[in-house]
Coordinates of C-alpha atoms and ligand atoms in Angstrom, one line a residue:
X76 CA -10.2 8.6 21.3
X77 CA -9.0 7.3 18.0
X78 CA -9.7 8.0 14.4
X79 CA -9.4 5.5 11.9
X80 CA -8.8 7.6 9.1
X81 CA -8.6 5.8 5.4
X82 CA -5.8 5.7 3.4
X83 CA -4.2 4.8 0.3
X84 CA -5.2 6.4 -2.7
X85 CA -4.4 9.5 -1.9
X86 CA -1.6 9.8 0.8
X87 CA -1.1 13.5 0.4
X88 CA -4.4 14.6 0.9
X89 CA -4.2 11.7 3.5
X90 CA -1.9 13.6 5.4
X91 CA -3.3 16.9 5.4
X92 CA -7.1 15.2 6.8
X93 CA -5.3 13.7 9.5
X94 CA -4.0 17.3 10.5
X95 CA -7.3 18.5 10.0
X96 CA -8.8 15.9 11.6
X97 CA -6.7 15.8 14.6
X98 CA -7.7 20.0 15.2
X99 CA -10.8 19.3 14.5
X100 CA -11.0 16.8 17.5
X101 CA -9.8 19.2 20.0
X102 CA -13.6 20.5 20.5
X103 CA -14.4 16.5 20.2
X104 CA -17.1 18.1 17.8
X105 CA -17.3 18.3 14.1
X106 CA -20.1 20.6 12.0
X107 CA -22.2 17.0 11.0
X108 CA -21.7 13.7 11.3
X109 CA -23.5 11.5 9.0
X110 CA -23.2 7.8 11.1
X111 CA -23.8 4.4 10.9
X112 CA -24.2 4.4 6.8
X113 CA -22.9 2.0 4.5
X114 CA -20.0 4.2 2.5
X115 CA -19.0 3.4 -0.8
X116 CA -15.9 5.9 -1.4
X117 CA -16.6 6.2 -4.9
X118 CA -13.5 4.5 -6.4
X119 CA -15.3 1.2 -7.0
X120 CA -14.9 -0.2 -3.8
X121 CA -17.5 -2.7 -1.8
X122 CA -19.3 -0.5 1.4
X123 CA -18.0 -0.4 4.7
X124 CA -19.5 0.9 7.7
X125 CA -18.3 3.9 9.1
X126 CA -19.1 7.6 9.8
X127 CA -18.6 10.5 8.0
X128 CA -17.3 13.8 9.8
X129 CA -18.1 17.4 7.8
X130 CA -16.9 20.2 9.5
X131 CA -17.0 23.5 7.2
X132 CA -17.0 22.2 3.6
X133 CA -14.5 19.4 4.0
X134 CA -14.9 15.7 5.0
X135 CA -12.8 15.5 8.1
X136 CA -12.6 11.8 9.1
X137 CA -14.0 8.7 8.5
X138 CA -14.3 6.3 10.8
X139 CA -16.5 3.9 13.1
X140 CA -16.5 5.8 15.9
X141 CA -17.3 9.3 15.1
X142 CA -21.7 8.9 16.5
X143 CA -22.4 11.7 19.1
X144 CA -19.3 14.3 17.9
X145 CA -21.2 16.6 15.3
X146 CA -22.8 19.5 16.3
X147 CA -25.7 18.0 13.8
X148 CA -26.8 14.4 13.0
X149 CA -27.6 12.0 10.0
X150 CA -29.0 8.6 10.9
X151 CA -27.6 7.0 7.7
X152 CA -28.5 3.4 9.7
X153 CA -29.1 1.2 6.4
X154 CA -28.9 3.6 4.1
X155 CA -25.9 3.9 1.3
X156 CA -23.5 7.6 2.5
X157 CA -21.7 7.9 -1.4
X158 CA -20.0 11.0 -3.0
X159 CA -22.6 13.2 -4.8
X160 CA -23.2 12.7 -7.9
X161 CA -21.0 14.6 -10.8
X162 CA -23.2 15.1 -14.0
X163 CA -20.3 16.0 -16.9
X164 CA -23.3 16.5 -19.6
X165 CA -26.1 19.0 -19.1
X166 CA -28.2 21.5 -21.0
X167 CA -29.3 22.9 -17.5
X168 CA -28.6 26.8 -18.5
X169 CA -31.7 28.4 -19.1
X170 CA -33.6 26.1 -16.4
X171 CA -31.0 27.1 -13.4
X172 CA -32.2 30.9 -13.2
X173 CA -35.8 29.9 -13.0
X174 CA -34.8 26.8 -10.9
X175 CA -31.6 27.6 -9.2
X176 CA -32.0 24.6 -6.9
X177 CA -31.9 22.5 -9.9
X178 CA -34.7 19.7 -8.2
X179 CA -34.8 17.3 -10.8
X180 CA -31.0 16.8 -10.1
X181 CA -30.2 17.3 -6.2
X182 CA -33.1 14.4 -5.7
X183 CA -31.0 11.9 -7.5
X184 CA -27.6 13.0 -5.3
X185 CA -26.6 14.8 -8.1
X186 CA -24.1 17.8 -6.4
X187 CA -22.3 18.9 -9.8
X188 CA -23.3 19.8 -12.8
X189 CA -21.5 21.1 -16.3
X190 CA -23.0 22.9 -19.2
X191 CA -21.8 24.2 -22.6
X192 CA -22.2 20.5 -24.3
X193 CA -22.2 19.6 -27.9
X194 CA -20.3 22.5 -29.0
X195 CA -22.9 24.8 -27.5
X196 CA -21.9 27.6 -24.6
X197 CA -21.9 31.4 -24.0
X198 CA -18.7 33.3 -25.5
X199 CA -17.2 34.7 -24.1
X200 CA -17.7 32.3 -20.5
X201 CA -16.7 35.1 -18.0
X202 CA -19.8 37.3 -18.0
X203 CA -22.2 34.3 -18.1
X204 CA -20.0 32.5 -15.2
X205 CA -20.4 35.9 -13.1
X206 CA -24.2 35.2 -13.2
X207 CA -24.3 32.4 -12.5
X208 CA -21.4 32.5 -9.5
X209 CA -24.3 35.4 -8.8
X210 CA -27.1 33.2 -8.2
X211 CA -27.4 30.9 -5.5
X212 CA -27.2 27.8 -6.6
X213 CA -28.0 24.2 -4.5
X214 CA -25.8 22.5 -6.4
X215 CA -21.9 23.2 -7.9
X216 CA -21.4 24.6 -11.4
X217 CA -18.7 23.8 -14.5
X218 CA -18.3 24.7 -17.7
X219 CA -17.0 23.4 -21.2
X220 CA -16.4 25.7 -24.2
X221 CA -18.7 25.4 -27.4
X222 CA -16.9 24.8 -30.8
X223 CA -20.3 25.6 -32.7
X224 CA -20.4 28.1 -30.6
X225 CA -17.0 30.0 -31.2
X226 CA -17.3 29.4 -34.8
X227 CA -20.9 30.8 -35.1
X228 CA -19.2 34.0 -33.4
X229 CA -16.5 34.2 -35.9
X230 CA -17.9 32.9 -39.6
X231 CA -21.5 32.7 -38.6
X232 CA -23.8 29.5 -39.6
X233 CA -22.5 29.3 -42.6
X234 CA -21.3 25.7 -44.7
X235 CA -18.2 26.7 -45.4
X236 CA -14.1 26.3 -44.3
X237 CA -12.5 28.4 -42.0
X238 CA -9.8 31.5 -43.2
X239 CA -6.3 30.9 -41.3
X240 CA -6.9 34.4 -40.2
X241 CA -10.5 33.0 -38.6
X242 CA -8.8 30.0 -37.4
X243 CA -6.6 32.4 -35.4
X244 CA -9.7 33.9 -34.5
X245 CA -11.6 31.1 -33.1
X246 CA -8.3 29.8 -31.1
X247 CA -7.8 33.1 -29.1
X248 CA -11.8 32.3 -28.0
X249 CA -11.2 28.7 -27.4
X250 CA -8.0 29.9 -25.2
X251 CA -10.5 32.7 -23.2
X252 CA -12.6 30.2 -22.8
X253 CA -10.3 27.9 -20.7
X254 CA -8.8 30.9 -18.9
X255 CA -12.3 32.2 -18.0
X256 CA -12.6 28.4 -16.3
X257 CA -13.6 26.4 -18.9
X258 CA -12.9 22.5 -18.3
X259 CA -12.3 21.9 -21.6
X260 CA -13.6 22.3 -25.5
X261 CA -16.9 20.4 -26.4
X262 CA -18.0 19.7 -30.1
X263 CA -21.2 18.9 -31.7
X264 CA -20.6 17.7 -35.1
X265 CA -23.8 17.0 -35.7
X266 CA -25.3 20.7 -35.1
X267 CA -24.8 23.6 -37.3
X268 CA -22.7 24.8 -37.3
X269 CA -20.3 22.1 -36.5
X270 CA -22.0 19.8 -38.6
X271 CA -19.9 22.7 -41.5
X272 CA -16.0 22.0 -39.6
X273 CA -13.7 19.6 -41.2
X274 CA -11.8 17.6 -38.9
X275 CA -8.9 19.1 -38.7
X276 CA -10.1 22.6 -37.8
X277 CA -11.7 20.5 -34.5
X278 CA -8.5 19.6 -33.8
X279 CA -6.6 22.4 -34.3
X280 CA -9.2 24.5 -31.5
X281 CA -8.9 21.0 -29.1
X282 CA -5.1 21.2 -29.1
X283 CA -5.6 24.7 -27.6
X284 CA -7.8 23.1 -24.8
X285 CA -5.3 20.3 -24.4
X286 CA -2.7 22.4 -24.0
X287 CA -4.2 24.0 -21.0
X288 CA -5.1 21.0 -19.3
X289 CA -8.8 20.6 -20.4
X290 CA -10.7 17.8 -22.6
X291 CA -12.5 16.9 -25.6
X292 CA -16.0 15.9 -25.3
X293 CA -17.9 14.8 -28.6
X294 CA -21.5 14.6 -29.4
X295 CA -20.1 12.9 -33.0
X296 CA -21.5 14.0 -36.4
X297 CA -23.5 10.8 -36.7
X298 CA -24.4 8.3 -34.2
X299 CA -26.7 6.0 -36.8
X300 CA -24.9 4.9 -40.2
X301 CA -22.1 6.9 -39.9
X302 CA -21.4 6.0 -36.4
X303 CA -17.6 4.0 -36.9
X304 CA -16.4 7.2 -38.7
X305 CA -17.8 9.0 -36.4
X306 CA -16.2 7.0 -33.8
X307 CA -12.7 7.0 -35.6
X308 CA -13.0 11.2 -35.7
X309 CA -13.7 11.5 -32.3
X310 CA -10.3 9.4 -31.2
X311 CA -8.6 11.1 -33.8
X312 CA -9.1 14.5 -32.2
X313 CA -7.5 12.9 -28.8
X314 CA -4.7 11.2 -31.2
X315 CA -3.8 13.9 -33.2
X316 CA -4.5 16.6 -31.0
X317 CA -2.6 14.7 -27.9
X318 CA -5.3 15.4 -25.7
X319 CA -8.4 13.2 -23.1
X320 CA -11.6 12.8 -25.7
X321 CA -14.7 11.6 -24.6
X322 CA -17.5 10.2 -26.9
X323 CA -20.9 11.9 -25.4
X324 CA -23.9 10.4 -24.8
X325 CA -22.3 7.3 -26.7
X326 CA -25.7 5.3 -28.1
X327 CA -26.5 3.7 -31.3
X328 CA -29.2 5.1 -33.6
X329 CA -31.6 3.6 -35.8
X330 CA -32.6 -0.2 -36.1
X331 CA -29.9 -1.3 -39.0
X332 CA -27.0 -0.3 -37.1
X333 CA -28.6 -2.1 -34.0
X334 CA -25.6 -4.1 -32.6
X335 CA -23.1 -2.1 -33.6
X336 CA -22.1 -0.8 -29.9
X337 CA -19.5 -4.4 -30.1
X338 CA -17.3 -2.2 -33.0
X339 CA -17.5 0.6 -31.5
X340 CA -16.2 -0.4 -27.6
X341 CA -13.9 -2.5 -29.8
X342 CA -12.0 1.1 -31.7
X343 CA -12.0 2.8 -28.3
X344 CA -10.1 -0.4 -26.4
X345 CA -8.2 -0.6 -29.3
X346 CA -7.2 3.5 -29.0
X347 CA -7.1 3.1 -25.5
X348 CA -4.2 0.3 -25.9
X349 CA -2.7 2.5 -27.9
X350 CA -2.3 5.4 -25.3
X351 CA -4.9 7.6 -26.9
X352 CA -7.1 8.7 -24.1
X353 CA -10.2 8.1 -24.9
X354 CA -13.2 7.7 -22.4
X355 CA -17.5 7.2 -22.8
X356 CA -20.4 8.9 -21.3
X357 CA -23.9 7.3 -21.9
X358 CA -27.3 8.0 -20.4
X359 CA -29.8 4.9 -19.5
X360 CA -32.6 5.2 -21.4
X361 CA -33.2 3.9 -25.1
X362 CA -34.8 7.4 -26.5
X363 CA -32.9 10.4 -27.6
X364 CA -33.7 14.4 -27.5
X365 CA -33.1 17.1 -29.7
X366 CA -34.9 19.4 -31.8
X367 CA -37.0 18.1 -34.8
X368 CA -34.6 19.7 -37.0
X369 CA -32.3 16.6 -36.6
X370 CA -34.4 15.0 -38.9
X371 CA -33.7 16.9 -41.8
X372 CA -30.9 16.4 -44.2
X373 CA -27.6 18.9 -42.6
X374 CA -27.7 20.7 -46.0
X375 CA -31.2 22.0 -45.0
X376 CA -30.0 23.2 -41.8
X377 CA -27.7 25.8 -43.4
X378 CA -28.1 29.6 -41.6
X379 CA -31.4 30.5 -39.6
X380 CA -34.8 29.4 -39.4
X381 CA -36.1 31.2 -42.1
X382 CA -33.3 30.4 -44.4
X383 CA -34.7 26.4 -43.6
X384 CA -38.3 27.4 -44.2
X385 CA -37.4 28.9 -47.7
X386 CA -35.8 26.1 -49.1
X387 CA -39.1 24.0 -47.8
X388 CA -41.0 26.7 -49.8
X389 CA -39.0 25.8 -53.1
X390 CA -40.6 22.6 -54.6
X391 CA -37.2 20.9 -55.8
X392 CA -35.8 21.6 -52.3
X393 CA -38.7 20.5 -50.5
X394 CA -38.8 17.0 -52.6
X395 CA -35.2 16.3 -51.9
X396 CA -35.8 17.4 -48.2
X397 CA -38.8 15.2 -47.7
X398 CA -37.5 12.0 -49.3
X399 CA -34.3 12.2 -46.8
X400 CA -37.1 12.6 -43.9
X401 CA -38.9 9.8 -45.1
X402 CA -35.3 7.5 -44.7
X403 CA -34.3 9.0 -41.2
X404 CA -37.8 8.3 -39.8
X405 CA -37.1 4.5 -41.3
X406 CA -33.8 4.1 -40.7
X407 CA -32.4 6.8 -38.4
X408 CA -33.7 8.3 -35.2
X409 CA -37.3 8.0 -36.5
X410 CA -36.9 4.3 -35.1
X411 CA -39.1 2.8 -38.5
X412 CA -42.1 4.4 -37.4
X413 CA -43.6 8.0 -37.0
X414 CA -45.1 6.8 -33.3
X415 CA -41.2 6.9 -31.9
X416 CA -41.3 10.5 -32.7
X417 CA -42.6 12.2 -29.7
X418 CA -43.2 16.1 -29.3
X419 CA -41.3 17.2 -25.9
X420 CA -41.8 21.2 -26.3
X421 CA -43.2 23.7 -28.9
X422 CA -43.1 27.2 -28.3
X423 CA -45.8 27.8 -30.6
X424 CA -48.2 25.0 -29.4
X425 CA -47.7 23.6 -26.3
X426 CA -50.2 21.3 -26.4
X427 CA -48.4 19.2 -29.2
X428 CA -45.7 18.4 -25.9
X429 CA -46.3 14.4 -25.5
X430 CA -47.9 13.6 -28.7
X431 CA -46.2 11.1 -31.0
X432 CA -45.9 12.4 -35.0
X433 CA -48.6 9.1 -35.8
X434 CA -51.0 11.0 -33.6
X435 CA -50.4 14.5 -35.1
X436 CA -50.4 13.8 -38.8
X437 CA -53.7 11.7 -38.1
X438 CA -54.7 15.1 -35.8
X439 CA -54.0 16.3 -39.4
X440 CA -56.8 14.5 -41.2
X441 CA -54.0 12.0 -42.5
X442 CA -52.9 8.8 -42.6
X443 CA -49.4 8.2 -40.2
X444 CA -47.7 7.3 -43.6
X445 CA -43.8 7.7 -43.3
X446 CA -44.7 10.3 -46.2
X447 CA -47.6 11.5 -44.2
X448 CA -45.4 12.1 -41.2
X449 CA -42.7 13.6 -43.2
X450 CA -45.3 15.9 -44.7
X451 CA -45.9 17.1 -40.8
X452 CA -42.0 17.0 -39.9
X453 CA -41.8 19.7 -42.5
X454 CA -44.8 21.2 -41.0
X455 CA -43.8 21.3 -37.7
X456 CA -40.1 23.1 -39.1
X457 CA -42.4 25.7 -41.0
X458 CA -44.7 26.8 -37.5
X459 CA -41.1 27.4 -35.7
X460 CA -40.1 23.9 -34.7
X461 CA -40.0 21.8 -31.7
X462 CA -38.1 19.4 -29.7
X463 CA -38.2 16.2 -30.0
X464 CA -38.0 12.9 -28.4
X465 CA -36.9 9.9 -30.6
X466 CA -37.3 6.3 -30.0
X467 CA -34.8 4.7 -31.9
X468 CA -32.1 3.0 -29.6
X469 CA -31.9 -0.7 -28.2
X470 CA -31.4 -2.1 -24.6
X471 CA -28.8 -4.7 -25.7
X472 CA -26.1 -1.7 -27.2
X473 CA -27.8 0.6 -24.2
X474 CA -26.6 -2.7 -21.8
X475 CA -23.4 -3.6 -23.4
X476 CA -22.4 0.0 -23.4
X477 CA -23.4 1.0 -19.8
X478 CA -21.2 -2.6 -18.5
X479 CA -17.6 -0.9 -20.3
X480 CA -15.2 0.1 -17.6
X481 CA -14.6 3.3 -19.2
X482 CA -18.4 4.1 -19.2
X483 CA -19.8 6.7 -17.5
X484 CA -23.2 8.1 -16.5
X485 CA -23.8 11.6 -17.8
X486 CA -27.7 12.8 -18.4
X487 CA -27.7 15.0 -21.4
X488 CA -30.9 16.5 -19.5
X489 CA -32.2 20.0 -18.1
X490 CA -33.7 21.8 -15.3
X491 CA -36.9 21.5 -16.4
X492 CA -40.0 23.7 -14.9
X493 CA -41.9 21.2 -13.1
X494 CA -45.2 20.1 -15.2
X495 CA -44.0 22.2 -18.4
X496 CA -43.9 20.4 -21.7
X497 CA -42.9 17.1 -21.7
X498 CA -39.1 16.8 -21.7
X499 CA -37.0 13.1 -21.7
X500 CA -37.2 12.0 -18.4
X501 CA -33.3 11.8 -17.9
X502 CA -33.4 15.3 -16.6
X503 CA -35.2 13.7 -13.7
X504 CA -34.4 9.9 -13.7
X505 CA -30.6 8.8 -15.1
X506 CA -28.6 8.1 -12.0
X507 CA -31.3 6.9 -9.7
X508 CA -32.0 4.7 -13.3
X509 CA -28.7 3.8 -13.2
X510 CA -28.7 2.7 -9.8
X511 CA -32.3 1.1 -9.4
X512 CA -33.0 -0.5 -12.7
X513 CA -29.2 -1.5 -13.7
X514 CA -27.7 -2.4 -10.4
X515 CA -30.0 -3.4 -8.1
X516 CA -32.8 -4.9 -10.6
X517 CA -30.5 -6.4 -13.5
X518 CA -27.5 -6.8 -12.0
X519 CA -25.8 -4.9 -15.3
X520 CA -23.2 -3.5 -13.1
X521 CA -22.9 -3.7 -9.7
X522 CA -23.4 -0.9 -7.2
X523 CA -20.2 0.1 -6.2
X524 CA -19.2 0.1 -10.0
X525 CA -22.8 2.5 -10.7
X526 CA -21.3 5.0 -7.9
X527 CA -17.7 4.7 -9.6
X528 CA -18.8 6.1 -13.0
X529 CA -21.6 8.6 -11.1
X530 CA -19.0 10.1 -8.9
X531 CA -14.9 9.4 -9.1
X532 CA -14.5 8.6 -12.4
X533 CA -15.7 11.8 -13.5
X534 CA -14.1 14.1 -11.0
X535 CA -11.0 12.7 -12.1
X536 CA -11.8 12.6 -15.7
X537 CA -12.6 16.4 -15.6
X538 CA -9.8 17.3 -13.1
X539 CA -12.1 17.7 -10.3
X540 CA -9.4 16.6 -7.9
X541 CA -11.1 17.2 -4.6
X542 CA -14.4 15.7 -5.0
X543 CA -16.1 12.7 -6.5
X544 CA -14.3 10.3 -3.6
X545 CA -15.5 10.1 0.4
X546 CA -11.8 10.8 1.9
X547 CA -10.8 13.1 4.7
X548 CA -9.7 16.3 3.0
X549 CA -12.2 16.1 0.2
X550 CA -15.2 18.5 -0.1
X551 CA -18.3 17.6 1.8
X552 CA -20.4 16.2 -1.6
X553 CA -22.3 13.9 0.1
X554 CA -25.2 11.6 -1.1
X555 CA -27.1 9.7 1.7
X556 CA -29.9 7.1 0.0
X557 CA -31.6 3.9 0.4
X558 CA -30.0 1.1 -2.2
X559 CA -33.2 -0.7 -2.1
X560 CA -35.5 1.9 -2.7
X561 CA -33.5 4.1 -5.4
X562 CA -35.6 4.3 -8.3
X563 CA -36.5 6.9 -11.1
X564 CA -40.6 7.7 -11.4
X565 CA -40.3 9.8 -14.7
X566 CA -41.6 8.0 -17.7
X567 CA -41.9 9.5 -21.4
X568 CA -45.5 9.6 -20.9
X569 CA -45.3 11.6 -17.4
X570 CA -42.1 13.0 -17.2
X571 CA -42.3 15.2 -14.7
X572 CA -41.7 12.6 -11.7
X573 CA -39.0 13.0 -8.8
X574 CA -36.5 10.1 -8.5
X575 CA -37.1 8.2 -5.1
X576 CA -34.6 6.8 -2.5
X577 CA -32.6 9.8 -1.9
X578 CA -32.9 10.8 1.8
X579 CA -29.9 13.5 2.4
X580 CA -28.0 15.4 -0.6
X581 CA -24.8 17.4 1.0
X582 CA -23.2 20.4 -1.1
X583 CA -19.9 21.9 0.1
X584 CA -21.1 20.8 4.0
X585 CA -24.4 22.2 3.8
X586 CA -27.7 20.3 3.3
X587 CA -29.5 20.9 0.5
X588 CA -32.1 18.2 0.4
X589 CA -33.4 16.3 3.2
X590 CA -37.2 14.8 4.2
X591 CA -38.8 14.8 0.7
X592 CA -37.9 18.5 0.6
X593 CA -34.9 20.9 -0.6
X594 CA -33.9 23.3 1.9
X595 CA -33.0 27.2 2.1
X596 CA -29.3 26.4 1.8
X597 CA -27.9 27.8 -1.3
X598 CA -24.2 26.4 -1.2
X599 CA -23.6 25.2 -4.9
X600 CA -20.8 27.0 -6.5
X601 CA -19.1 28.0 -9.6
X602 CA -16.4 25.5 -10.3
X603 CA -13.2 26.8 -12.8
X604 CA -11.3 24.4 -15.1
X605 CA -7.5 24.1 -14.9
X606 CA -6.1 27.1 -16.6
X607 CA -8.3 29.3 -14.8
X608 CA -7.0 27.1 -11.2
X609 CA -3.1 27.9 -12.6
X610 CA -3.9 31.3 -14.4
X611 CA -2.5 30.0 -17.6
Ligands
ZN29 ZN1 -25.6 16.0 -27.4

């Protein structure tokens, strides 16, 4: 019997399946075969039917003629067989020890996620990495190292330049970082206490990244008025630092700077035509998440949270403070009005989790003023703070964004405890979003683009070279769903809402999710960058 194994894109690995392939058939049988599915490979190509052979952890063959040789089954007959999907941007750290099966994500097709975004990540990476290598996770595992956090380890949150001898310092970190596995250096500009480093002390830690093979990923220092700088700093640390940068989470804040998505596409083609290799990921939904805190002026932010509260406590401070409130809740992430501000967890009252900052000032016994609602901001950042959820993006730069070639889908979300709080429901809801509102529904992009920027664009981008594409030789990252059906549930108002339309998730061979429910297996596994791959 034949195999018609694909080729092309990858004749080496090619090569090698067709080995593999050809010892596998010696027993005519093969661990799983998923069969009759329409299979989109992941580079961007249209579906064509065939079945998908998994023997171990490796895709074997692929072919029309492979029904009745596994040793196990899939009926994929009408459903969509795709790579898993690869999630470059998550804040899923603390949830994965309380939910090592990371739900939320493996019932989109999700099989990979990263951590250590916006400049935030354990230092050093080795110990945490051992923990979590330790665990048993359902899905696979990478890492970025933080800039905040290497300098927070080294000069503290303090607003201040860097020593040469620090400098020297916080390289030596960056460079443990990428030899522990880190995939490359992440910055968040806009945090303390990156929000405190000059440009050139970015790029001076991102070189050491790009020298050992990893990347630059940037949650920028201002994605409202500020956002063209912001844009121009983030290609300048792939220009000057001759390295791959990648604009995180890449939205556009605040209703005057509405439209501006068109400029800033327009810098990054123009860098890109250049040779500076610059990329985008973006998440579907036209709210943001981060702590309250992010509406306060940066100066504020300076040191810890009772350094914040004292300067609220001193009356000229608190004036200054408020009165920069007031024009971030008008013009910024505030969205023009206090009801875009929504509570999505506080530690000291959970029952705020859902309400919007017009029905807590009134809760208050005040009017939802913009100064009202500052006046409870600075409340809120007194009791201990919270996170927030801010409504202050629009669908046209969210559309215009999602459309760019060099856009991919990344969810900036968590493994939430289901029913806790009430986080953005991106943690739940971004790729089968993607996929069910934007593809199928409004025709933004079309599907086999949607699984392009889910799955092989960023496997390549992060160096993930054997996953992300359905080829012989490839891990076994397989996402078996229903391309009529995929849709997310989880809505700001109920979050906590499984995506629907995923039948069968596959992690390194072994099924993780299948009939509405996740199974026992536990197959997910650390994955290292490229210095730690070359020891180097
Ligand atoms: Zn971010």
């Amino acid at each position: 019997m034949r195999t018609r194994v694909f080729r092309g894109l990858m004749p080496a690995v090619a090569a090698t399946a067709l080995a593999a392939a050809s010892a596998a058939q010696a027993p005519a049988t093969y661990d799983l075969v998923i069969r009759g599915g329409r299979v989109f490979d992941g580079a961007g190509n249209p579906w064509v039917s065939a079945d998908v052979a998994v023997s171990q952890d490796t895709i074997v063959a692929i072919g029309a003629d492979l029904a009745g040789k596994g040793r196990s089954d899939i009926d994929a007959r009408g459903l969509i067989v795709s790579p898993g999907f690869i999630d470059t941007h998550t804040h899923a750290r603390r949830g994965i020890f309380e939910v090592p099966t990371a739900d939320n994500y493996v019932r989109q097709g999700v099989t990979t996620i990263f951590e250590g975004p916006d400049g935030g990540s354990p230092v050093p990476l080795k110990p945490f990495l051992d923990k979590v290598a330790a665990l048993g996770m359902s899905p696979n595992w990478g890492m970025f190292i933080g800039q905040g956090s290497v300098r927070e380890a080294v000069i503290g949150r303090a607003d201040r330049k860097a020593t040469p001898d620090e400098i020297a310092t916080m390289k030596t970190l960056v460079r443990d970082g990428m030899l522990d596995g880190a995939f490359g250096l992440s910055t968040g500009l806009f945090y303390v206490p990156g929000i405190f480093t000059p440009s050139d002390e970015v790029i001076a830690l991102a070189e050491v990244a790009g020298r050992m093979g990893g990347m630059h990923v940037s949650h920028m220092r201002n994605e409202a008025s500020g956002i063209i700088d912001s844009v121009n700093e983030a290609i300048a640390v792939g220009e000057q630092g001759r390295m791959p940068t990648q604009i995180t989470h890449h939205k556009i804040i605040g209703t005057p700077n509405w439209g501006r998505s068109v400029d800033t596409l327009k810098l990054v083609a123009e860098a890109r035509a250049r040779g500076v290799d610059v990329t985008i990921d973006q998440y579907p939904y036209t709210a943001s998440s981060t702590g309250i805190n992010a509406l306060l002026p940066p100066w504020a932010l300076e040191g810890r949270q009772a350094d914040i509260v004292a300067r609220l406590r001193e009356a000229g401070q608190r004036a200054k403070i408020k009165q920069a409130i007031i024009e971030s809740l008008q013009f910024d992430r505030g969205g023009g009005d206090p009801k875009n501000v929504q509570i999505a967890a506080c530690g000291w009252d959970p029952s705020l989790a859902g309400r919007n900052l017009t029905e807590i000032t009134r809760a208050r016994g005040a009017q939802p003023t913009l100064d009202q609602a500052a006046e409870t901001v600075m409340w809120i950042v007194e009791q201990g703070g919270a996170s927030g959820i801010f409504h202050a993006i629009d669908e046209a730069d969210l559309e215009r964004i999602l459309k760019d070639p060099v856009t991919m889908i990344a969810s900036d979300g968590e493994v939430p405890i289901f029913g806790r709080a009430s986080p953005h429901p991106r943690s739940y809801g971004t790729f089968a979003r993607v996929l069910g509102r934007y593809a199928r529904e409004r025709g933004v992009i079309t599907l086999a683009e949607a699984v392009r920027k889910m799955t092989s664009f960023p496997a390549q981008r992060v160096g993930l070279l054997d996953r992300g594409v359905l080829r012989p030789g490839m891990k076994a990252d397989i996402a078996v769903w229903d391309a009529a059906t995929i849709a997310d549930r989880a809505t700001f108002e109920q979050p906590h809402q499984y995506a629907v339309g995923v039948h069968t998730v596959i992690v390194n061979g072994q099924v993780v999710f299948e009939r509405g429910a996740m199974t026992p297996a536990r197959p997910g596994r650390v994955l290292y960058g490229p210095a730690y791959r070359r020891g180097r």
